[in-house]
């Protein structure tokens, strides 16, 4: 291409990087050039602040935005003579950033018109991708230790910090449009080095930590970069839909992942995972918690849920979410590649109350199982930047601290002999029921893995002994 048009390869690369902006400008005949405005840093800070406020359901009107523009101008050292926040500047700023104001306080509700416009445009956006290569990623907060008797204490809790944040994690979940692939979750906790992780070398999902157990720009960029590397190895290109929360605002350059932002303040309708996927995942998680609690009560032992236990339960719960549920939720959000009618909600999107629930509760219990599943739906899951942090981010000067918090017991070591006894007991337990051959094949695979682990450990030990003798 560069030889044909007699331009440098770097020019072609630059044009490809700006493809979306060029196409958008071409579609809008009113825009004759790419106007960034006279004060790009001010505008970037203002847009970040506005998106964060809208995503937190904080009403943002024109007057509030203009006052905030004056504030950022002062902080950036722009004099009143150079920047007056005139009507003309404000109108141009809104056009440059496609900002529209409906009614004061509209951010708390979803614009039906905006959703309809987006769904109409969505078919064009996804038409070049197969359903298996169209993904949505979404975050959810989870009070991983919380039992039914304590859930009412946290109901409606935003959890911006404080003691309760120690019992909360944030999970990033992602799945594709046809439900055939669920990516490994990312778990974000508060403790950088949980004691229960000691001597554990294999985890079912990635784990990161910061002081508030929130998603941050650095963590999101690390995650999406790892997904990009994974897709590059497979020579596969995917389209990833995400909301425009602050943590997603500065994605890195990606060769095999195209990032598409959902319109602000529409995720309750347009975000596929918000249509029932996360709800079903949480129902599986809390059903497992209820079952474990009952087992502990029957054995008369204390019921403890460590961060590692929560990770295993979350992994199991995520794997149990069906392809059918995921497909249905994508369709409900308007992700349709043909002109067929959106299917109604399917039965497996509904949360069934487990039988064990009635054994834990009484008629006068103030909470239902459905409330137990969803009591932490409104928990904050992403960094909320102050004005200073927004300005610092413009200079790439964001630093998220982590701290070590030894708060949980270590997982006791298990000998090879004990592991073999456990697998044999599981095999014996299942042999008393009519189970599929695949189950016994899985047990056989685990049995071999246990033996291989012992062999590998012996090899390492022998090698170390030989090395020490030479010394």
Tab-separated table of C-alpha atoms in Angstrom, residues 131-354:
chain	number	residue	atom	x	y	z
A	131	UNK	CA	-20.600	-13.918	16.886
A	132	UNK	CA	-17.821	-15.938	18.537
A	133	UNK	CA	-15.480	-12.938	18.165
A	134	UNK	CA	-17.798	-10.343	19.733
A	135	UNK	CA	-17.259	-9.953	23.488
A	136	UNK	CA	-18.632	-7.925	26.367
A	137	UNK	CA	-16.728	-7.350	29.607
A	138	UNK	CA	-18.353	-6.026	32.765
A	139	UNK	CA	-17.468	-5.578	36.422
A	140	UNK	CA	-19.390	-6.596	39.511
A	141	UNK	CA	-18.787	-6.151	43.218
A	142	UNK	CA	-19.120	-9.143	45.529
A	143	UNK	CA	-19.198	-9.362	49.321
A	144	UNK	CA	-17.553	-12.763	49.157
A	145	UNK	CA	-17.819	-13.640	52.867
A	146	UNK	CA	-21.330	-12.421	53.472
A	147	UNK	CA	-23.889	-14.888	54.855
A	148	UNK	CA	-27.692	-14.493	54.748
A	149	UNK	CA	-27.949	-13.139	58.296
A	150	UNK	CA	-25.568	-10.260	57.493
A	151	UNK	CA	-26.610	-9.369	53.959
A	152	UNK	CA	-29.262	-6.879	55.079
A	153	UNK	CA	-26.511	-4.875	56.802
A	154	UNK	CA	-24.830	-4.306	53.438
A	155	UNK	CA	-27.922	-3.878	51.255
A	156	UNK	CA	-27.530	-0.773	49.099
A	157	UNK	CA	-23.963	-0.252	50.352
A	158	UNK	CA	-21.807	1.662	47.858
A	159	UNK	CA	-18.659	0.652	49.750
A	160	UNK	CA	-16.282	3.432	48.727
A	161	UNK	CA	-13.878	2.319	51.459
A	162	UNK	CA	-13.832	1.559	55.164
A	163	UNK	CA	-14.087	-1.744	56.989
A	164	UNK	CA	-16.647	-3.312	54.682
A	165	UNK	CA	-14.264	-3.053	51.718
A	166	UNK	CA	-12.178	-5.834	53.301
A	167	UNK	CA	-15.045	-8.225	52.644
A	168	UNK	CA	-15.583	-7.058	49.073
A	169	UNK	CA	-13.906	-8.054	45.844
A	170	UNK	CA	-14.394	-6.809	42.306
A	171	UNK	CA	-14.696	-9.297	39.454
A	172	UNK	CA	-14.248	-8.573	35.768
A	173	UNK	CA	-16.244	-11.050	33.681
A	174	UNK	CA	-16.211	-11.392	29.901
A	175	UNK	CA	-18.043	-13.641	27.442
A	176	UNK	CA	-18.725	-13.768	23.724
A	177	UNK	CA	-21.967	-13.236	21.845
A	178	UNK	CA	-22.802	-16.866	21.053
A	179	UNK	CA	-21.963	-17.991	24.601
A	180	UNK	CA	-19.293	-20.419	23.426
A	181	UNK	CA	-16.454	-18.751	25.320
A	182	UNK	CA	-16.189	-17.296	28.798
A	183	UNK	CA	-12.827	-15.656	29.504
A	184	UNK	CA	-11.101	-16.314	32.817
A	185	UNK	CA	-12.329	-13.760	35.360
A	186	UNK	CA	-10.064	-11.155	36.909
A	187	UNK	CA	-10.440	-10.890	40.695
A	188	UNK	CA	-9.437	-7.680	42.475
A	189	UNK	CA	-9.045	-7.762	46.243
A	190	UNK	CA	-7.694	-5.531	48.973
A	191	UNK	CA	-4.798	-7.663	50.218
A	192	UNK	CA	-1.717	-7.822	47.993
A	193	UNK	CA	-0.476	-11.028	49.641
A	194	UNK	CA	-3.320	-12.953	51.304
A	195	UNK	CA	-2.061	-15.563	53.737
A	196	UNK	CA	-4.384	-18.148	52.227
A	197	UNK	CA	-2.402	-17.826	48.955
A	198	UNK	CA	0.840	-18.958	50.611
A	199	UNK	CA	2.348	-22.037	48.917
A	200	UNK	CA	-0.391	-21.922	46.248
A	201	UNK	CA	1.078	-21.796	42.731
A	202	UNK	CA	-1.945	-22.480	40.520
A	203	UNK	CA	-5.044	-20.284	40.511
A	204	UNK	CA	-8.242	-20.580	38.450
A	205	UNK	CA	-8.143	-16.857	37.638
A	206	UNK	CA	-5.860	-13.834	37.776
A	207	UNK	CA	-5.711	-11.903	41.055
A	208	UNK	CA	-4.674	-8.297	41.615
A	209	UNK	CA	-5.028	-5.964	44.591
A	210	UNK	CA	-5.252	-2.338	45.615
A	211	UNK	CA	-6.364	-0.473	48.717
A	212	UNK	CA	-10.033	-0.314	47.723
A	213	UNK	CA	-10.380	-3.522	45.690
A	214	UNK	CA	-11.425	-1.478	42.659
A	215	UNK	CA	-10.829	-1.660	38.954
A	216	UNK	CA	-8.259	0.949	37.911
A	217	UNK	CA	-6.896	2.119	34.576
A	218	UNK	CA	-3.658	0.220	35.130
A	219	UNK	CA	-5.442	-3.032	35.965
A	220	UNK	CA	-7.837	-2.787	33.042
A	221	UNK	CA	-5.022	-1.998	30.618
A	222	UNK	CA	-3.008	-4.943	31.937
A	223	UNK	CA	-6.021	-7.236	31.503
A	224	UNK	CA	-6.945	-6.117	27.991
A	225	UNK	CA	-3.275	-6.283	26.934
A	226	UNK	CA	-3.113	-9.906	28.093
A	227	UNK	CA	-6.281	-10.680	26.108
A	228	UNK	CA	-4.712	-9.030	23.069
A	229	UNK	CA	-1.584	-11.193	23.432
A	230	UNK	CA	-3.757	-14.295	23.711
A	231	UNK	CA	-5.665	-13.397	20.545
A	232	UNK	CA	-2.454	-12.572	18.697
A	233	UNK	CA	-1.118	-16.071	19.397
A	234	UNK	CA	-4.302	-17.504	17.884
A	235	UNK	CA	-4.195	-15.050	14.953
A	236	UNK	CA	-7.686	-14.010	15.967
A	237	UNK	CA	-9.251	-10.534	16.033
A	238	UNK	CA	-12.097	-9.735	18.406
A	239	UNK	CA	-14.435	-6.834	19.115
A	240	UNK	CA	-14.774	-5.943	22.804
A	241	UNK	CA	-17.683	-3.864	24.121
A	242	UNK	CA	-17.169	-2.082	27.457
A	243	UNK	CA	-18.777	0.769	29.367
A	244	UNK	CA	-17.012	4.123	29.509
A	245	UNK	CA	-16.167	4.229	33.207
A	246	UNK	CA	-13.035	6.117	34.224
A	247	UNK	CA	-10.915	2.964	34.458
A	248	UNK	CA	-11.508	2.250	30.748
A	249	UNK	CA	-10.763	5.730	29.430
A	250	UNK	CA	-7.177	5.196	28.270
A	251	UNK	CA	-6.904	1.762	26.638
A	252	UNK	CA	-3.494	0.938	25.133
A	253	UNK	CA	-2.883	0.366	21.435
A	254	UNK	CA	-4.145	-3.142	20.648
A	255	UNK	CA	-3.462	-5.112	17.493
A	256	UNK	CA	-6.034	-7.896	17.875
A	257	UNK	CA	-8.707	-6.385	20.142
A	258	UNK	CA	-10.937	-3.586	18.857
A	259	UNK	CA	-12.519	-1.719	21.775
A	260	UNK	CA	-16.006	-0.244	21.392
A	261	UNK	CA	-17.561	1.900	24.125
A	262	UNK	CA	-21.242	1.652	24.996
A	263	UNK	CA	-23.072	5.002	25.221
A	264	UNK	CA	-22.872	6.680	28.656
A	265	UNK	CA	-25.594	5.869	31.177
A	266	UNK	CA	-27.175	3.093	29.101
A	267	UNK	CA	-25.517	-0.035	30.483
A	268	UNK	CA	-28.651	-1.153	32.323
A	269	UNK	CA	-30.190	-1.719	28.876
A	270	UNK	CA	-27.298	-2.035	26.422
A	271	UNK	CA	-24.657	-3.968	28.403
A	272	UNK	CA	-25.219	-7.701	27.665
A	273	UNK	CA	-23.776	-9.026	30.927
A	274	UNK	CA	-26.053	-6.637	32.841
A	275	UNK	CA	-29.158	-8.286	31.369
A	276	UNK	CA	-28.933	-11.392	33.534
A	277	UNK	CA	-25.503	-12.996	33.133
A	278	UNK	CA	-24.057	-11.450	36.296
A	279	UNK	CA	-27.287	-12.101	38.165
A	280	UNK	CA	-27.171	-15.805	37.284
A	281	UNK	CA	-23.469	-15.972	38.191
A	282	UNK	CA	-24.188	-14.480	41.625
A	283	UNK	CA	-27.082	-16.872	42.173
A	284	UNK	CA	-24.731	-19.829	41.616
A	285	UNK	CA	-22.130	-18.285	43.926
A	286	UNK	CA	-24.573	-17.685	46.750
A	287	UNK	CA	-26.242	-21.076	46.325
A	288	UNK	CA	-22.818	-22.624	46.907
A	289	UNK	CA	-22.324	-20.419	49.991
A	290	UNK	CA	-25.680	-21.579	51.397
A	291	UNK	CA	-24.826	-25.239	50.773
A	292	UNK	CA	-21.422	-24.897	52.439
A	293	UNK	CA	-22.974	-23.121	55.417
A	294	UNK	CA	-25.452	-25.955	55.929
A	295	UNK	CA	-22.671	-28.539	55.702
A	296	UNK	CA	-20.736	-26.652	58.386
A	297	UNK	CA	-23.788	-26.455	60.644
A	298	UNK	CA	-24.409	-30.196	60.299
A	299	UNK	CA	-20.773	-30.943	61.145
A	300	UNK	CA	-20.844	-28.400	63.984
A	301	UNK	CA	-17.804	-26.491	62.703
A	302	UNK	CA	-17.245	-22.796	62.068
A	303	UNK	CA	-17.988	-21.705	58.525
A	304	UNK	CA	-15.114	-19.673	57.080
A	305	UNK	CA	-14.762	-18.357	53.554
A	306	UNK	CA	-11.227	-17.364	52.626
A	307	UNK	CA	-10.304	-15.354	49.568
A	308	UNK	CA	-8.974	-18.550	47.999
A	309	UNK	CA	-12.262	-20.353	48.707
A	310	UNK	CA	-14.137	-17.431	47.153
A	311	UNK	CA	-11.936	-17.714	44.067
A	312	UNK	CA	-12.742	-21.411	43.654
A	313	UNK	CA	-16.469	-20.805	44.162
A	314	UNK	CA	-16.450	-17.882	41.721
A	315	UNK	CA	-14.655	-19.991	39.113
A	316	UNK	CA	-17.170	-22.818	39.526
A	317	UNK	CA	-20.118	-20.397	39.373
A	318	UNK	CA	-18.825	-18.670	36.242
A	319	UNK	CA	-18.373	-22.002	34.462
A	320	UNK	CA	-21.957	-22.959	35.323
A	321	UNK	CA	-23.447	-19.956	33.489
A	322	UNK	CA	-24.915	-21.493	30.339
A	323	UNK	CA	-24.365	-20.544	26.705
A	324	UNK	CA	-28.123	-20.127	26.421
A	325	UNK	CA	-28.202	-17.493	29.167
A	326	UNK	CA	-25.366	-15.528	27.576
A	327	UNK	CA	-26.872	-15.652	24.071
A	328	UNK	CA	-30.211	-14.482	25.400
A	329	UNK	CA	-28.666	-11.519	27.225
A	330	UNK	CA	-26.731	-10.393	24.144
A	331	UNK	CA	-29.922	-10.529	22.082
A	332	UNK	CA	-31.837	-8.565	24.701
A	333	UNK	CA	-29.178	-5.838	24.421
A	334	UNK	CA	-29.689	-5.615	20.654
A	335	UNK	CA	-26.775	-7.787	19.523
A	336	UNK	CA	-28.466	-9.400	16.529
A	337	UNK	CA	-26.727	-10.150	13.249
A	338	UNK	CA	-29.940	-10.652	11.260
A	339	UNK	CA	-33.463	-9.197	11.204
A	340	UNK	CA	-35.000	-11.830	13.457
A	341	UNK	CA	-37.143	-10.828	16.411
A	342	UNK	CA	-35.486	-10.706	19.845
A	343	UNK	CA	-36.303	-13.868	21.755
A	344	UNK	CA	-38.089	-13.537	25.080
A	345	UNK	CA	-36.225	-14.145	28.325
A	346	UNK	CA	-35.425	-17.805	28.736
A	347	UNK	CA	-36.084	-19.891	31.845
A	348	UNK	CA	-32.447	-20.273	32.918
A	349	UNK	CA	-32.163	-16.504	33.401
A	350	UNK	CA	-34.521	-16.809	36.349
A	351	UNK	CA	-33.160	-17.368	39.825
A	352	UNK	CA	-34.589	-20.440	41.503
A	353	UNK	CA	-34.599	-20.526	45.283
A	354	UNK	CA	-32.483	-23.508	46.391
